[in-house]
Amino acid sequence: MTTLKTFLITGANSGIGKDTARQLALLPNTKKIYLACRNAQKARQAQRDLEKQTKSHKFEIISVDTTQPATVKKAVHELPEAIDAVVLNAGGIGGKTPEKLTPEGVTTITASNLLGHVILVDSLIRAGKLKKTVLFASSEAARGIQQTGMKRPELSSGSAEEFTRIYDGRFFENKFDAMQVYGYIKLAGTLWMSAMARKHPEFTFLSISPGGTRGTEGMNDLPPIQRFVFKYIGMPLIMPLLGLSHSLEKGAQRFVNALNNPDLRSGKFYASKKNVLTGALVDQGALFPELEDQDLQNHAYQAIQNFAQAS
Ligand SMILES: NC(=O)c1ccc[n+]([C@@H]2O[C@H](COP(=O)([O-])OP(=O)(O)OC[C@H]3O[C@@H](n4cnc5c(N)ncnc54)[C@H](OP(=O)(O)O)[C@@H]3O)[C@@H](O)[C@H]2O)c1
């Protein structure tokens, strides 16, 4: 049984983040779950739903927009206690303008999935408000998902300069396809987590993919035709047959189980076996040796730190 009692989950008002909150609240040791959300109305509705579903009052809303560093820092400052675990779940394909640069100089897709979380974790550590575990919502897209047309991210030098160009969008020149860029950002976030695990051996850093998960809001920002095909045909009808999607409950369960599994190793990326997006979680280092490359990890880390420090 878990020894973790207090959690903060970003993007907890829908999809996997919300169901992770629900499942964690049902564990007897759980005392408090901070729902770190950007939209106050959606957050209040989620809190009401979760209270009803779990018959508990373990949820507190905290205002965080991961694309706005000031909100992240304020949230950490106002957090009334140190938390056992933080779930870096907010993100996805970056809204309707994923390529748009934030004032920090990164694309919105980078800011929402990665930069805001880098600032969150650094701020929690600096404030002495993180006790044990960081879980990053990664994705099999970080190693490419052939069946959905998401190509495996290809780096040329893997230098910090190249990661800077991925974060600010120059790497993609005028071919900015959010579905492809998403894989690069999840890969970079996963490498950043591995670097953090080496720099902070006092904490556990786990990158976990929820797998292909139905019933989320994730595809709502895709262009209309892509959205229709993915949401109403691919995800519910074709992908389950190919072992490429599972229920919302199963997706969130991967996070909950990982938080409670002492056998998982800090700095590793656990996701589905090769060519599928459901089923058992396996260490991706065996499938994707680049993940174990410490220079690559350091470069992904260094490049995002430069933006974090300037924020
Ligand atoms: N579903 C899958 O198959 C799958 C597979 C692999 C990985 N993932 C990852 O799992 C995570 C959760 O995705 P999901 O499928 O559950 O999608 P979702 O239903 O769209 O949930 C995403 C959540 O993140 C929030 N969010 C987005 N940008 C934010 C920002 N800048 N600041 C604060 N919150 C923000 C959203 O809030 P709003 O409601 O305000 O937009 C929403 O609550 C994502 O990181 C996604 O990349 C999903």
Short mmCIF file of C-alpha atoms and ligand atoms in Angstrom, two decimals:
data_model
loop_
_atom_site.label_atom_id
_atom_site.label_comp_id
_atom_site.label_asym_id
_atom_site.label_seq_id
_atom_site.Cartn_x
_atom_site.Cartn_y
_atom_site.Cartn_z
CA MET A 1 0.00 0.00 0.00
CA THR A 2 1.19 3.46 -0.84
CA THR A 3 2.95 5.69 1.62
CA LEU A 4 2.16 8.71 -0.55
CA LYS A 5 -0.49 10.91 1.01
CA THR A 6 -0.50 14.28 -0.74
CA PHE A 7 -0.49 14.93 -4.48
CA LEU A 8 -0.55 17.78 -6.94
CA ILE A 9 -1.82 17.01 -10.46
CA THR A 10 -1.59 19.51 -13.30
CA GLY A 11 -4.42 19.52 -15.85
CA ALA A 12 -6.66 17.67 -13.40
CA ASN A 13 -10.01 18.98 -14.63
CA SER A 14 -10.46 16.42 -17.41
CA GLY A 15 -9.26 13.16 -18.94
CA ILE A 16 -6.39 11.23 -17.41
CA GLY A 17 -5.49 13.89 -14.81
CA LYS A 18 -9.02 13.94 -13.42
CA ASP A 19 -9.35 10.16 -13.32
CA THR A 20 -5.92 9.88 -11.67
CA ALA A 21 -7.26 12.22 -8.97
CA ARG A 22 -10.36 10.04 -8.59
CA GLN A 23 -8.40 6.80 -8.29
CA LEU A 24 -5.85 8.28 -5.87
CA ALA A 25 -8.64 9.65 -3.66
CA LEU A 26 -10.06 6.15 -3.30
CA LEU A 27 -6.81 4.93 -1.72
CA PRO A 28 -7.12 5.00 2.06
CA ASN A 29 -3.78 6.74 2.69
CA THR A 30 -4.57 9.70 0.46
CA LYS A 31 -5.17 12.87 2.45
CA LYS A 32 -5.16 15.67 -0.12
CA ILE A 33 -5.05 16.14 -3.88
CA TYR A 34 -4.35 19.58 -5.32
CA LEU A 35 -6.06 20.00 -8.69
CA ALA A 36 -3.72 22.40 -10.52
CA CYS A 37 -5.88 23.79 -13.33
CA ARG A 38 -5.95 26.89 -15.53
CA ASN A 39 -9.72 27.26 -15.88
CA ALA A 40 -11.46 28.04 -12.57
CA GLN A 41 -14.92 27.05 -13.77
CA LYS A 42 -13.82 23.68 -15.17
CA ALA A 43 -11.76 23.08 -12.02
CA ARG A 44 -14.77 23.70 -9.75
CA GLN A 45 -16.91 21.34 -11.83
CA ALA A 46 -14.19 18.68 -11.67
CA GLN A 47 -13.93 19.12 -7.91
CA ARG A 48 -17.69 18.65 -7.54
CA ASP A 49 -17.65 15.54 -9.77
CA LEU A 50 -14.71 14.04 -7.90
CA GLU A 51 -16.27 14.70 -4.50
CA LYS A 52 -19.43 12.98 -5.63
CA GLN A 53 -17.64 10.04 -7.25
CA THR A 54 -15.35 9.40 -4.27
CA LYS A 55 -17.66 10.56 -1.48
CA SER A 56 -14.75 12.51 -0.06
CA HIS A 57 -13.49 16.05 0.35
CA LYS A 58 -9.83 15.45 -0.46
CA PHE A 59 -9.59 17.91 -3.36
CA GLU A 60 -8.36 21.49 -3.40
CA ILE A 61 -8.08 23.70 -6.48
CA ILE A 62 -4.91 25.58 -7.22
CA SER A 63 -4.64 27.92 -10.18
CA VAL A 64 -1.88 26.97 -12.65
CA ASP A 65 -1.43 27.63 -16.34
CA THR A 66 1.74 25.83 -17.39
CA THR A 67 2.26 28.33 -20.22
CA GLN A 68 2.45 31.15 -17.65
CA PRO A 69 5.47 30.79 -15.35
CA ALA A 70 4.16 33.44 -12.95
CA THR A 71 1.08 31.31 -12.16
CA VAL A 72 3.29 28.28 -11.55
CA LYS A 73 5.56 30.16 -9.14
CA LYS A 74 2.58 31.72 -7.33
CA ALA A 75 0.97 28.31 -6.92
CA VAL A 76 4.12 26.89 -5.34
CA HIS A 77 4.39 29.93 -3.06
CA GLU A 78 0.77 29.55 -1.95
CA LEU A 79 0.82 25.76 -1.58
CA PRO A 80 0.13 25.33 2.13
CA GLU A 81 2.23 22.17 2.61
CA ALA A 82 4.90 20.00 1.05
CA ILE A 83 3.46 17.35 -1.27
CA ASP A 84 4.57 13.72 -1.59
CA ALA A 85 4.14 13.53 -5.36
CA VAL A 86 3.55 15.80 -8.32
CA VAL A 87 1.95 14.50 -11.52
CA LEU A 88 3.03 16.54 -14.55
CA ASN A 89 -0.03 15.73 -16.62
CA ALA A 90 -1.13 19.00 -18.28
CA GLY A 91 -0.50 19.30 -21.96
CA GLY A 92 -1.28 17.53 -25.18
CA ILE A 93 -1.00 19.04 -28.62
CA GLY A 94 -0.86 22.62 -27.37
CA GLY A 95 -4.32 24.03 -28.07
CA LYS A 96 -5.35 25.73 -31.30
CA THR A 97 -2.06 27.62 -31.76
CA PRO A 98 0.63 25.14 -30.67
CA GLU A 99 3.31 26.91 -32.71
CA LYS A 100 2.73 30.34 -31.13
CA LEU A 101 5.66 31.59 -29.07
CA THR A 102 5.13 32.47 -25.42
CA PRO A 103 6.92 35.52 -23.91
CA GLU A 104 9.62 33.08 -22.74
CA GLY A 105 10.37 32.28 -26.41
CA VAL A 106 9.15 28.67 -26.58
CA THR A 107 6.21 27.31 -28.57
CA THR A 108 2.92 26.87 -26.73
CA ILE A 109 3.16 23.08 -27.10
CA THR A 110 6.58 23.18 -25.39
CA ALA A 111 5.36 25.53 -22.67
CA SER A 112 2.24 23.54 -21.80
CA ASN A 113 3.86 20.09 -21.75
CA LEU A 114 7.35 20.92 -20.58
CA LEU A 115 8.58 24.41 -19.63
CA GLY A 116 5.80 25.03 -17.07
CA HIS A 117 6.52 21.65 -15.50
CA VAL A 118 10.27 22.32 -15.37
CA ILE A 119 9.55 25.56 -13.50
CA LEU A 120 7.04 23.78 -11.26
CA VAL A 121 9.45 21.03 -10.21
CA ASP A 122 12.39 23.42 -9.75
CA SER A 123 10.19 25.76 -7.65
CA LEU A 124 8.83 22.90 -5.52
CA ILE A 125 12.34 21.62 -4.83
CA ARG A 126 13.70 25.10 -4.08
CA ALA A 127 10.81 25.79 -1.67
CA GLY A 128 11.29 22.42 0.10
CA LYS A 129 7.73 21.48 -0.94
CA LEU A 130 8.44 18.19 -2.74
CA LYS A 131 8.98 15.09 -0.65
CA LYS A 132 9.23 12.07 -2.95
CA THR A 133 8.06 11.57 -6.51
CA VAL A 134 7.72 13.35 -9.84
CA LEU A 135 5.66 11.61 -12.54
CA PHE A 136 5.75 13.01 -16.08
CA ALA A 137 2.95 12.13 -18.53
CA SER A 138 5.05 10.95 -21.43
CA SER A 139 3.82 9.17 -24.54
CA GLU A 140 4.73 6.36 -26.91
CA ALA A 141 4.85 9.23 -29.44
CA ALA A 142 8.34 9.87 -28.02
CA ARG A 143 9.44 6.73 -29.89
CA GLY A 144 6.98 7.19 -32.75
CA ILE A 145 3.65 5.42 -33.29
CA GLN A 146 3.81 3.95 -36.77
CA GLN A 147 0.12 2.95 -36.94
CA THR A 148 -1.10 6.51 -36.28
CA GLY A 149 1.40 8.14 -38.62
CA MET A 150 3.40 9.70 -35.78
CA LYS A 151 7.00 9.39 -36.95
CA ARG A 152 9.81 8.52 -34.60
CA PRO A 153 11.51 11.81 -33.60
CA GLU A 154 14.79 12.15 -35.46
CA LEU A 155 17.61 14.23 -34.02
CA SER A 156 20.69 15.10 -36.03
CA SER A 157 23.36 16.15 -33.48
CA GLY A 158 21.29 15.92 -30.29
CA SER A 159 23.09 19.04 -29.06
CA ALA A 160 21.65 21.56 -26.60
CA GLU A 161 21.40 23.95 -29.55
CA GLU A 162 19.23 21.45 -31.42
CA PHE A 163 16.94 21.07 -28.40
CA THR A 164 16.69 24.87 -28.18
CA ARG A 165 15.50 24.88 -31.80
CA ILE A 166 12.95 22.15 -30.98
CA TYR A 167 11.63 24.19 -28.03
CA ASP A 168 11.35 27.44 -29.98
CA GLY A 169 10.00 25.73 -33.12
CA ARG A 170 12.83 26.68 -35.54
CA PHE A 171 13.74 22.97 -35.86
CA PHE A 172 10.47 22.34 -37.72
CA GLU A 173 10.95 25.24 -40.15
CA ASN A 174 7.64 25.79 -41.93
CA LYS A 175 6.40 22.19 -41.44
CA PHE A 176 4.91 22.61 -37.97
CA ASP A 177 2.56 19.63 -37.59
CA ALA A 178 1.51 19.51 -33.91
CA MET A 179 1.02 15.72 -34.00
CA GLN A 180 4.67 15.26 -35.03
CA VAL A 181 6.06 18.04 -32.82
CA TYR A 182 4.27 16.44 -29.86
CA GLY A 183 6.56 13.36 -30.10
CA TYR A 184 9.69 15.55 -29.95
CA ILE A 185 8.41 17.45 -26.90
CA LYS A 186 7.44 14.27 -25.03
CA LEU A 187 10.87 12.82 -25.90
CA ALA A 188 12.62 15.97 -24.65
CA GLY A 189 10.55 15.94 -21.45
CA THR A 190 11.42 12.30 -20.86
CA LEU A 191 15.14 13.03 -21.34
CA TRP A 192 14.86 16.02 -18.97
CA MET A 193 13.31 13.69 -16.35
CA SER A 194 16.24 11.26 -16.69
CA ALA A 195 18.72 14.11 -16.22
CA MET A 196 16.76 15.29 -13.17
CA ALA A 197 16.92 11.77 -11.70
CA ARG A 198 20.72 11.91 -11.81
CA LYS A 199 20.88 15.45 -10.42
CA HIS A 200 18.39 14.75 -7.63
CA PRO A 201 18.84 11.19 -6.37
CA GLU A 202 16.80 12.15 -3.28
CA PHE A 203 13.61 12.07 -5.41
CA THR A 204 12.06 9.51 -7.78
CA PHE A 205 11.47 10.70 -11.34
CA LEU A 206 9.21 8.47 -13.45
CA SER A 207 8.16 9.08 -17.04
CA ILE A 208 5.03 7.05 -17.68
CA SER A 209 2.83 6.83 -20.74
CA PRO A 210 -0.87 6.39 -20.02
CA GLY A 211 -1.03 4.54 -23.35
CA GLY A 212 -3.65 5.14 -26.02
CA THR A 213 -6.48 6.37 -23.82
CA ARG A 214 -10.06 6.98 -24.91
CA GLY A 215 -12.52 9.40 -23.37
CA THR A 216 -10.21 12.41 -22.98
CA GLU A 217 -10.44 15.93 -24.39
CA GLY A 218 -6.99 15.61 -25.96
CA MET A 219 -8.02 15.60 -29.63
CA ASN A 220 -10.46 18.52 -29.45
CA ASP A 221 -7.91 21.03 -30.68
CA LEU A 222 -6.92 19.16 -33.83
CA PRO A 223 -8.06 20.64 -37.17
CA PRO A 224 -11.69 19.51 -37.86
CA ILE A 225 -11.06 16.63 -40.28
CA GLN A 226 -8.13 15.18 -38.30
CA ARG A 227 -10.21 15.53 -35.12
CA PHE A 228 -13.23 13.75 -36.59
CA VAL A 229 -11.17 10.86 -37.96
CA PHE A 230 -9.16 10.43 -34.76
CA LYS A 231 -11.91 10.98 -32.21
CA TYR A 232 -14.86 9.20 -33.79
CA ILE A 233 -13.30 6.55 -36.03
CA GLY A 234 -9.67 5.85 -35.10
CA MET A 235 -9.76 6.03 -31.31
CA PRO A 236 -13.06 4.23 -30.53
CA LEU A 237 -13.35 1.81 -33.46
CA ILE A 238 -10.03 0.94 -35.08
CA MET A 239 -7.45 1.46 -32.36
CA PRO A 240 -8.94 -0.95 -29.77
CA LEU A 241 -8.85 -3.75 -32.39
CA LEU A 242 -5.14 -3.12 -32.98
CA GLY A 243 -4.23 -2.96 -29.27
CA LEU A 244 -3.81 0.79 -29.59
CA SER A 245 -6.30 2.12 -27.05
CA HIS A 246 -7.87 1.37 -23.70
CA SER A 247 -10.35 2.98 -21.30
CA LEU A 248 -9.78 6.20 -19.39
CA GLU A 249 -9.68 4.21 -16.18
CA LYS A 250 -6.87 2.00 -17.50
CA GLY A 251 -4.87 5.01 -18.72
CA ALA A 252 -5.05 6.73 -15.32
CA GLN A 253 -4.41 3.42 -13.57
CA ARG A 254 -0.95 3.37 -15.15
CA PHE A 255 -0.11 6.59 -13.26
CA VAL A 256 -1.66 5.40 -10.00
CA ASN A 257 0.08 2.02 -10.17
CA ALA A 258 3.41 3.64 -11.02
CA LEU A 259 3.15 6.00 -8.04
CA ASN A 260 2.66 2.94 -5.84
CA ASN A 261 5.25 0.65 -7.39
CA PRO A 262 8.57 0.70 -5.49
CA ASP A 263 10.20 -1.51 -8.17
CA LEU A 264 10.16 1.19 -10.85
CA ARG A 265 13.53 2.92 -11.24
CA SER A 266 14.05 6.66 -11.10
CA GLY A 267 15.00 8.21 -14.44
CA LYS A 268 13.35 5.48 -16.54
CA PHE A 269 10.55 5.75 -19.08
CA TYR A 270 7.86 3.09 -18.82
CA ALA A 271 5.36 2.65 -21.66
CA SER A 272 3.72 -0.04 -23.78
CA LYS A 273 5.59 -2.84 -25.53
CA LYS A 274 6.74 -2.33 -29.11
CA ASN A 275 3.97 -1.64 -31.68
CA VAL A 276 1.11 -1.46 -29.15
CA LEU A 277 -0.29 1.26 -26.88
CA THR A 278 -1.98 -0.89 -24.24
CA GLY A 279 -1.09 -3.76 -21.94
CA ALA A 280 1.95 -4.11 -19.70
CA LEU A 281 4.39 -1.27 -19.09
CA VAL A 282 8.00 -1.93 -20.06
CA ASP A 283 11.23 0.04 -19.66
CA GLN A 284 11.60 1.86 -22.97
CA GLY A 285 15.40 2.03 -22.70
CA ALA A 286 15.54 -1.51 -24.13
CA LEU A 287 13.51 -0.48 -27.21
CA PHE A 288 14.98 2.97 -27.63
CA PRO A 289 18.67 3.11 -26.58
CA GLU A 290 18.87 6.91 -27.14
CA LEU A 291 16.88 7.32 -23.92
CA GLU A 292 19.88 6.04 -21.95
CA ASP A 293 22.30 8.51 -23.57
CA GLN A 294 23.34 10.82 -20.75
CA ASP A 295 24.70 13.49 -23.13
CA LEU A 296 21.33 13.64 -24.85
CA GLN A 297 19.58 13.84 -21.47
CA ASN A 298 21.90 16.66 -20.38
CA HIS A 299 21.36 18.59 -23.61
CA ALA A 300 17.54 18.36 -23.36
CA TYR A 301 17.87 19.47 -19.72
CA GLN A 302 20.31 22.32 -20.40
CA ALA A 303 18.30 23.80 -23.25
CA ILE A 304 15.02 23.89 -21.29
CA GLN A 305 16.80 25.17 -18.18
CA ASN A 306 18.03 28.17 -20.17
CA PHE A 307 14.42 29.13 -20.88
CA ALA A 308 13.35 28.36 -17.30
CA GLN A 309 16.08 30.52 -15.80
CA ALA A 310 15.24 33.44 -18.08
CA SER A 311 11.56 33.28 -17.11
N1 LIG B 1 -4.99 10.27 -24.16
C1 LIG B 1 -3.94 9.66 -24.62
O1 LIG B 1 -4.05 8.72 -25.41
C2 LIG B 1 -2.54 10.05 -24.16
C3 LIG B 1 -1.48 9.21 -24.54
C4 LIG B 1 -0.19 9.54 -24.10
C5 LIG B 1 0.00 10.66 -23.34
N2 LIG B 1 -1.05 11.47 -23.00
C6 LIG B 1 -0.77 12.65 -22.17
O2 LIG B 1 -1.57 12.59 -21.00
C7 LIG B 1 -1.82 13.92 -20.53
C8 LIG B 1 -3.32 14.11 -20.29
O3 LIG B 1 -3.97 14.06 -21.55
P1 LIG B 1 -5.49 13.66 -21.76
O4 LIG B 1 -5.50 12.68 -22.87
O5 LIG B 1 -6.15 13.35 -20.48
O6 LIG B 1 -6.07 15.01 -22.41
P2 LIG B 1 -7.13 16.10 -21.88
O7 LIG B 1 -8.41 15.44 -21.51
O8 LIG B 1 -7.13 17.15 -22.94
O9 LIG B 1 -6.44 16.69 -20.56
C9 LIG B 1 -5.40 17.63 -20.62
C10 LIG B 1 -5.52 18.49 -19.40
O10 LIG B 1 -4.39 19.40 -19.42
C11 LIG B 1 -4.88 20.68 -19.21
N3 LIG B 1 -3.99 21.68 -19.79
C12 LIG B 1 -3.61 21.80 -21.08
N4 LIG B 1 -2.80 22.85 -21.22
C13 LIG B 1 -2.67 23.40 -19.99
C14 LIG B 1 -1.98 24.51 -19.48
N5 LIG B 1 -1.26 25.31 -20.27
N6 LIG B 1 -2.06 24.78 -18.14
C15 LIG B 1 -2.80 24.00 -17.33
N7 LIG B 1 -3.50 22.95 -17.76
C16 LIG B 1 -3.43 22.66 -19.08
C17 LIG B 1 -6.27 20.73 -19.82
O11 LIG B 1 -6.99 21.82 -19.29
P3 LIG B 1 -8.19 22.57 -20.09
O12 LIG B 1 -9.42 21.74 -19.84
O13 LIG B 1 -8.22 23.92 -19.46
O14 LIG B 1 -7.81 22.59 -21.54
C18 LIG B 1 -6.77 19.35 -19.37
O15 LIG B 1 -7.24 19.42 -18.05
C19 LIG B 1 -1.24 14.86 -21.58
O16 LIG B 1 0.03 15.31 -21.16
C20 LIG B 1 -1.13 13.98 -22.80
O17 LIG B 1 -0.13 14.42 -23.68
C21 LIG B 1 -2.33 11.19 -23.39
#
